[in-house]
Coordinates of C-alpha atoms (C1' of nucleotides) in Angstrom, one line a residue:
Chain A
M601 CA 32.5 10.9 -17.1
R602 CA 32.2 7.7 -15.1
D603 CA 31.7 4.4 -16.9
L604 CA 28.2 3.5 -15.9
T605 CA 28.1 0.2 -17.7
V606 CA 29.9 -1.7 -14.9
I607 CA 27.1 -0.9 -12.5
P608 CA 24.3 -3.1 -13.9
T609 CA 26.9 -5.8 -14.4
Q610 CA 28.0 -5.8 -10.8
L611 CA 24.4 -5.4 -9.6
L612 CA 23.1 -8.3 -11.6
A613 CA 26.0 -10.5 -10.4
W614 CA 25.0 -9.6 -6.8
Y615 CA 21.3 -10.3 -7.6
D616 CA 22.1 -13.7 -8.9
R617 CA 23.6 -14.6 -5.5
H618 CA 21.4 -12.6 -3.1
A619 CA 18.0 -12.1 -4.6
R620 CA 15.2 -12.2 -2.1
V621 CA 13.0 -15.3 -2.4
L622 CA 9.4 -13.9 -2.8
P623 CA 6.1 -15.6 -3.6
W624 CA 5.6 -13.6 -6.8
R625 CA 9.1 -13.8 -8.0
V626 CA 10.4 -16.4 -10.6
P627 CA 14.1 -17.1 -10.0
A628 CA 16.4 -15.9 -12.8
G629 CA 16.6 -18.5 -15.5
H630 CA 13.4 -20.3 -14.4
G631 CA 11.1 -19.2 -17.2
P632 CA 9.0 -16.1 -17.8
A633 CA 7.0 -14.5 -15.0
D634 CA 3.2 -14.7 -15.1
P635 CA 2.0 -11.1 -16.0
Y636 CA -1.0 -11.6 -13.7
R637 CA 1.1 -12.5 -10.7
V638 CA 3.5 -9.6 -11.5
W639 CA 0.6 -7.2 -11.8
L640 CA -1.2 -8.4 -8.7
S641 CA 2.0 -8.2 -6.6
E642 CA 3.0 -4.8 -7.9
V643 CA -0.4 -3.3 -7.1
M644 CA -0.4 -4.8 -3.6
L645 CA 3.2 -3.5 -3.1
Q646 CA 2.3 0.1 -3.9
Q647 CA 3.3 2.0 -0.7
T648 CA 3.1 -1.3 1.2
T649 CA 5.8 -3.5 2.7
V650 CA 6.7 -6.9 1.4
A651 CA 5.9 -8.4 4.8
A652 CA 2.4 -7.0 4.7
V653 CA 1.7 -8.2 1.2
K654 CA 2.8 -11.8 1.4
S655 CA -0.3 -13.4 3.0
Y656 CA -2.6 -11.3 0.8
F657 CA -0.9 -12.4 -2.3
Q658 CA -1.1 -16.1 -1.4
R659 CA -4.8 -15.7 -0.5
F660 CA -5.7 -13.8 -3.8
T661 CA -3.8 -16.2 -6.0
S662 CA -5.3 -19.2 -4.2
L663 CA -8.9 -17.8 -4.6
W664 CA -8.3 -16.4 -8.1
P665 CA -5.4 -18.2 -10.0
T666 CA -5.9 -16.2 -13.2
V667 CA -6.9 -12.7 -14.2
H668 CA -10.1 -14.2 -15.6
D669 CA -11.0 -15.7 -12.3
L670 CA -10.5 -12.4 -10.6
A671 CA -12.5 -10.6 -13.3
A672 CA -15.4 -12.9 -12.5
A673 CA -15.3 -12.4 -8.8
E674 CA -17.9 -10.3 -6.9
D675 CA -16.8 -6.8 -5.9
A676 CA -17.7 -7.3 -2.3
Q677 CA -15.6 -10.5 -2.0
V678 CA -12.6 -8.8 -3.5
M679 CA -13.0 -5.8 -1.2
A680 CA -13.4 -8.2 1.8
E681 CA -10.2 -10.0 0.9
W682 CA -8.4 -6.7 0.5
A683 CA -9.6 -5.4 3.9
G684 CA -6.7 -4.5 6.1
L685 CA -4.2 -3.8 3.3
G686 CA -5.1 -0.2 3.0
Y687 CA -5.5 2.3 0.1
Y688 CA -8.8 0.8 -1.0
A689 CA -8.8 2.6 -4.3
R690 CA -6.2 0.0 -5.3
A691 CA -8.8 -2.8 -4.8
R692 CA -11.5 -1.0 -6.8
N693 CA -9.0 -0.3 -9.6
L694 CA -7.8 -3.9 -9.3
I695 CA -11.3 -5.2 -10.1
A696 CA -11.8 -2.7 -13.0
C697 CA -8.3 -3.6 -14.4
A698 CA -8.9 -7.4 -14.2
R699 CA -12.2 -7.0 -16.1
A700 CA -10.6 -4.8 -18.7
V701 CA -7.7 -7.2 -19.2
S702 CA -10.0 -10.3 -19.3
A703 CA -12.1 -8.6 -21.9
M704 CA -9.0 -7.9 -24.0
G705 CA -7.9 -11.5 -23.5
A706 CA -4.5 -10.7 -22.0
F707 CA -2.3 -8.0 -20.5
P708 CA -0.9 -5.5 -22.9
T709 CA 2.8 -6.0 -23.3
T710 CA 4.0 -2.4 -23.6
R711 CA 4.4 0.2 -20.9
E712 CA 2.0 2.5 -22.7
G713 CA -0.6 -0.1 -23.1
L714 CA -0.3 -1.1 -19.4
A715 CA -0.4 2.5 -18.2
A716 CA -3.8 3.0 -19.8
L717 CA -5.3 0.5 -17.4
P718 CA -6.8 1.6 -14.0
G719 CA -4.5 1.6 -11.1
I720 CA -1.4 1.2 -13.3
G721 CA 0.8 4.3 -13.3
P722 CA 4.4 5.1 -14.2
Y723 CA 6.0 2.8 -11.7
T724 CA 3.7 -0.3 -12.2
S725 CA 3.6 -0.1 -15.9
A726 CA 7.4 -0.1 -16.2
A727 CA 7.7 -2.9 -13.6
I728 CA 5.3 -5.2 -15.4
A729 CA 6.8 -4.4 -18.8
A730 CA 10.3 -5.1 -17.5
I731 CA 9.7 -8.1 -15.3
A732 CA 6.9 -9.9 -17.2
F733 CA 7.8 -8.9 -20.8
D734 CA 11.5 -8.3 -20.7
Q735 CA 11.3 -4.7 -22.0
P736 CA 14.1 -2.3 -21.2
E737 CA 11.9 0.1 -19.2
T738 CA 13.2 2.0 -16.2
V739 CA 11.5 1.2 -12.9
V740 CA 11.6 3.9 -10.3
D741 CA 10.1 3.4 -6.9
G742 CA 11.2 4.7 -3.5
N743 CA 14.1 2.2 -3.3
V744 CA 15.4 3.2 -6.7
E745 CA 15.1 6.9 -5.9
R746 CA 17.2 6.4 -2.8
V747 CA 19.8 4.2 -4.5
V748 CA 20.2 6.7 -7.4
A749 CA 20.2 9.8 -5.2
R750 CA 23.1 8.2 -3.3
L751 CA 24.9 6.8 -6.2
F752 CA 25.0 10.3 -7.9
A753 CA 24.9 12.3 -4.7
V754 CA 21.8 14.2 -5.8
Q755 CA 21.2 17.1 -3.3
T756 CA 17.9 18.2 -4.7
A757 CA 15.1 17.3 -2.2
L758 CA 12.2 15.0 -3.1
P759 CA 9.7 15.3 -4.7
A760 CA 11.4 18.0 -6.8
A761 CA 14.3 15.7 -7.5
K762 CA 12.1 13.0 -9.1
P763 CA 12.6 13.9 -12.8
E764 CA 16.4 14.1 -12.3
L765 CA 16.4 10.7 -10.5
V766 CA 14.4 9.2 -13.3
T767 CA 16.9 10.5 -15.9
L768 CA 19.8 9.1 -13.9
A769 CA 18.0 5.7 -13.4
T770 CA 17.4 5.6 -17.1
S771 CA 21.1 6.1 -17.8
L772 CA 21.8 2.9 -15.8
T773 CA 19.1 0.6 -17.2
P774 CA 20.7 -2.2 -19.3
S775 CA 19.1 -3.7 -22.5
Q776 CA 19.9 -7.1 -21.2
R777 CA 17.8 -8.5 -18.2
P778 CA 16.0 -5.2 -17.5
G779 CA 13.5 -7.0 -15.2
D780 CA 16.2 -8.5 -13.1
F781 CA 18.0 -5.2 -13.0
A782 CA 14.9 -3.5 -11.7
Q783 CA 14.4 -6.1 -9.0
A784 CA 18.1 -5.9 -8.2
M785 CA 17.8 -2.2 -7.6
M786 CA 14.8 -2.6 -5.4
D787 CA 16.4 -5.5 -3.4
L788 CA 19.5 -3.4 -2.9
G789 CA 17.4 -0.5 -1.6
A790 CA 15.4 -2.8 0.6
T791 CA 18.3 -4.7 2.2
I792 CA 21.6 -2.8 1.9
C793 CA 20.9 0.8 0.7
S794 CA 18.3 1.2 3.4
P795 CA 16.9 4.5 4.6
R796 CA 18.4 4.9 8.0
N797 CA 21.7 2.9 8.3
P798 CA 22.9 1.8 4.8
A799 CA 25.3 -1.1 4.9
C800 CA 27.8 0.5 2.5
G801 CA 30.5 -1.8 3.5
I802 CA 28.9 -4.8 1.8
C803 CA 27.3 -2.9 -1.1
P804 CA 28.2 -4.4 -4.5
I805 CA 28.5 -1.0 -6.1
N806 CA 30.0 1.0 -3.2
D807 CA 33.1 1.8 -5.3
D808 CA 30.8 3.8 -7.6
C809 CA 28.8 5.6 -5.0
A810 CA 29.4 9.4 -4.8
A811 CA 27.4 9.8 -1.6
R812 CA 29.6 7.1 0.1
A813 CA 32.7 8.8 -1.1
Q814 CA 31.5 12.1 0.4
G815 CA 30.3 10.4 3.6
I816 CA 26.7 11.5 3.2
A817 CA 24.9 8.3 2.1
A818 CA 22.7 8.2 5.2
D819 CA 21.6 11.9 4.5
L820 CA 20.2 11.2 1.1
P821 CA 17.8 11.5 -0.5
R822 CA 16.9 14.9 0.9
K823 CA 13.2 15.3 1.6
A824 CA 10.9 18.3 1.8
P825 CA 9.5 18.8 5.3
K826 CA 6.2 17.1 5.8
K827 CA 3.0 18.7 7.1
P828 CA 1.7 17.9 10.6
K829 CA -1.4 15.8 10.8
P830 CA -4.5 17.4 12.3
L831 CA -6.7 15.6 14.8
R832 CA -10.2 15.0 13.7
H833 CA -13.2 13.6 15.6
G834 CA -16.1 11.4 14.6
T835 CA -18.7 8.9 15.8
V836 CA -19.4 5.4 14.7
W837 CA -22.7 3.6 15.5
I838 CA -22.7 -0.2 16.0
G839 CA -26.3 -1.3 16.2
F840 CA -27.6 -4.8 17.1
A841 CA -30.9 -6.4 16.5
D842 CA -31.6 -10.1 17.3
E843 CA -28.5 -11.9 16.1
R844 CA -27.7 -9.2 13.5
V845 CA -25.4 -6.1 13.3
L846 CA -25.9 -3.0 11.2
V847 CA -23.3 -2.4 8.5
E848 CA -23.1 -0.5 5.3
T849 CA -20.8 -0.3 2.2
R850 CA -19.1 3.1 2.1
P851 CA -19.4 5.3 -1.0
E852 CA -16.9 4.4 -3.7
K853 CA -15.1 7.8 -3.5
G854 CA -13.3 9.1 -0.5
L855 CA -11.8 7.6 2.6
L856 CA -12.2 3.8 2.9
G857 CA -14.2 4.0 -0.3
G858 CA -16.1 0.8 -1.1
T859 CA -15.3 -1.0 2.1
L860 CA -17.6 -2.6 4.6
A861 CA -18.2 -0.4 7.6
F862 CA -20.4 0.6 10.5
P863 CA -22.4 3.8 9.9
S864 CA -20.6 6.8 11.0
T865 CA -20.4 10.6 10.9
G866 CA -17.9 12.2 8.6
W867 CA -14.7 13.3 10.3
D868 CA -14.2 16.7 8.7
G869 CA -17.0 18.5 10.5
S870 CA -19.9 17.0 8.7
A871 CA -22.5 15.8 11.2
L872 CA -24.6 12.9 10.1
P873 CA -27.3 11.6 12.4
P874 CA -27.4 8.1 13.8
P875 CA -28.6 5.5 11.3
A876 CA -31.6 4.6 13.5
P877 CA -33.3 6.1 16.5
A878 CA -32.2 4.2 19.6
D879 CA -30.7 4.6 23.1
W880 CA -27.1 5.0 21.9
Q881 CA -24.5 4.5 24.5
A882 CA -20.9 5.6 24.1
I883 CA -18.7 2.7 25.0
G884 CA -15.2 4.1 24.3
L885 CA -12.9 5.9 22.0
V886 CA -10.7 4.6 19.1
R887 CA -7.7 6.5 17.9
H888 CA -6.6 5.8 14.3
V889 CA -3.9 7.5 12.2
F890 CA -4.5 7.9 8.5
T891 CA -2.2 9.3 5.9
H892 CA -3.0 12.9 6.4
F893 CA -4.9 13.1 9.7
A894 CA -5.5 11.4 13.0
L895 CA -8.9 10.4 14.1
D896 CA -10.6 10.1 17.5
L897 CA -13.6 8.0 16.9
T898 CA -16.3 7.7 19.6
V899 CA -17.9 4.2 19.4
M900 CA -21.6 4.0 20.3
T901 CA -23.7 0.9 20.6
A902 CA -27.4 0.3 20.9
W903 CA -30.1 -2.4 20.6
L904 CA -32.2 -1.4 17.6
T905 CA -36.0 -1.4 18.0
A906 CA -36.9 0.5 14.8
A907 CA -35.9 -0.1 11.2
P908 CA -32.6 1.6 10.3
E909 CA -32.6 4.5 7.9
R910 CA -29.3 3.5 6.4
G911 CA -27.2 0.4 6.3
S912 CA -28.4 -3.2 6.4
L913 CA -28.7 -5.7 9.2
T914 CA -26.4 -8.6 8.6
P915 CA -26.6 -11.9 10.6
L916 CA -23.7 -12.3 13.0
S917 CA -23.2 -15.8 11.6
K918 CA -22.3 -14.3 8.2
F919 CA -20.4 -11.2 9.6
R920 CA -16.7 -11.5 9.3
P921 CA -14.7 -8.7 11.1
T922 CA -11.8 -9.5 8.8
A923 CA -13.8 -7.9 6.0
L924 CA -13.6 -4.6 7.8
P925 CA -10.8 -2.0 7.3
G926 CA -8.5 -1.4 10.2
L927 CA -10.4 1.5 11.8
M928 CA -13.7 -0.4 11.8
R929 CA -12.0 -3.5 13.2
K930 CA -10.8 -1.4 16.2
A931 CA -14.3 -0.2 16.8
W932 CA -15.6 -3.8 16.5
V933 CA -13.1 -5.0 19.1
L934 CA -14.4 -2.4 21.5
A935 CA -18.0 -3.2 20.9
R936 CA -17.7 -7.0 21.0
P937 CA -14.6 -7.9 23.0
A938 CA -16.0 -11.4 23.8
T939 CA -15.9 -12.4 20.2
T940 CA -12.6 -11.0 19.3
V941 CA -10.2 -11.1 22.2
V942 CA -7.8 -14.0 22.4
P943 CA -8.8 -16.3 25.3
D944 CA -6.7 -15.7 28.5
Q945 CA -4.0 -18.3 28.4
Q946 CA -2.7 -17.4 31.9
R947 CA -5.6 -18.9 33.8
Chain B
dA512 C1' 2.4 21.1 -7.8
dA513 C1' -0.3 19.8 -4.1
dC514 C1' -3.3 16.9 -2.0
dA515 C1' -6.1 12.5 -0.9
dC516 C1' -5.5 8.0 0.2
dG517 C1' -4.2 2.9 5.1
dG518 C1' -1.7 0.3 7.7
dG519 C1' 2.1 -1.6 9.8
dG520 C1' 7.1 -2.6 10.7
dA521 C1' 11.6 -0.7 12.0
dC522 C1' 14.1 2.3 14.9
Chain C
dG985 C1' 7.1 9.1 19.0
dT986 C1' 9.2 9.3 13.4
dC987 C1' 10.0 7.4 9.0
dC988 C1' 8.6 5.2 5.0
dC989 C1' 7.2 1.5 2.3
dA990 C1' 7.8 -2.0 -5.3
dG991 C1' 2.5 4.9 -6.0
dT992 C1' -1.9 6.4 -8.3
dG993 C1' -5.6 9.5 -9.2
dT994 C1' -7.7 13.9 -8.7
dT995 C1' -7.7 18.8 -8.5

DNA sequence: AACACGGGGAC
DNA sequence: GTCCCAGTGTT
């Protein structure tokens, strides 16, 4: 059996020299991490790239420096600030979690206690416990799965391989500096042990890597084939009246749940009528790709003369397109190009 | 175990 | 175009 204890030692030494500098990260030896900032960053980073999260994290921590500030915020403002980041259940759970933690007084310090909170699952609970509370929990995200699958040349395909990868990752986790070890594994996966072309030549643990020895690092982890995305169709209505536009808050459950939106049909065959009787005109088509389907959305506009049956008319002076999710921003750009297109700098 | 759930960056 | 990202909750 290989001596696994050298791996965390080598990885931590590499991390001390090459750790990424990130807004939510406290450099090793510079005091404890703030559980609120660790939690907020981890939730934002769920299935989301570091580059996409940075500006959102800065904005949130500027608006709400503590979990109590966030707990006291209005739902609509938090949803508006989350707009564009995707997976909106995270924002709804973020609000619920902040209020639960604020009511408790502070974040729980154990993985079990953390995992009982909304939006905190196996990954995030382990990450907060290890990074903020220095507990020897094993943190397994997509990076760690890839690093471990290669290190041990695991041939089982994901997601079936997940339990095996968790067991192997656990066998590596040191009792000292577990939080730094977790972040070191993720940094390694994000920078050197990358999905397509791993830079094995400069990897701090390449001597221990079974996949590299076999020349199959780039082929791991194996993945189950994914299903094709069907194309669906829908219609969105953007109605104007005076200097106002018709918007609604989408239902809490389902796609884009809880976000600001223009009234629309469903896109799974359900046929809702327009939100108001009017002379609706199709002005174009927006194509948007979601996680499990693509959508062709017909954008219709009209001047409203009768009271709408759903939604509410919001003054354009108060309407911020940045509060819309990506799909609805696209529709808005089509409907009001003069207000959203960057001025032509060529002329 | 399978599915629902966004958006964008890298190739 | 494809892949996949510091995953979670529901069925």
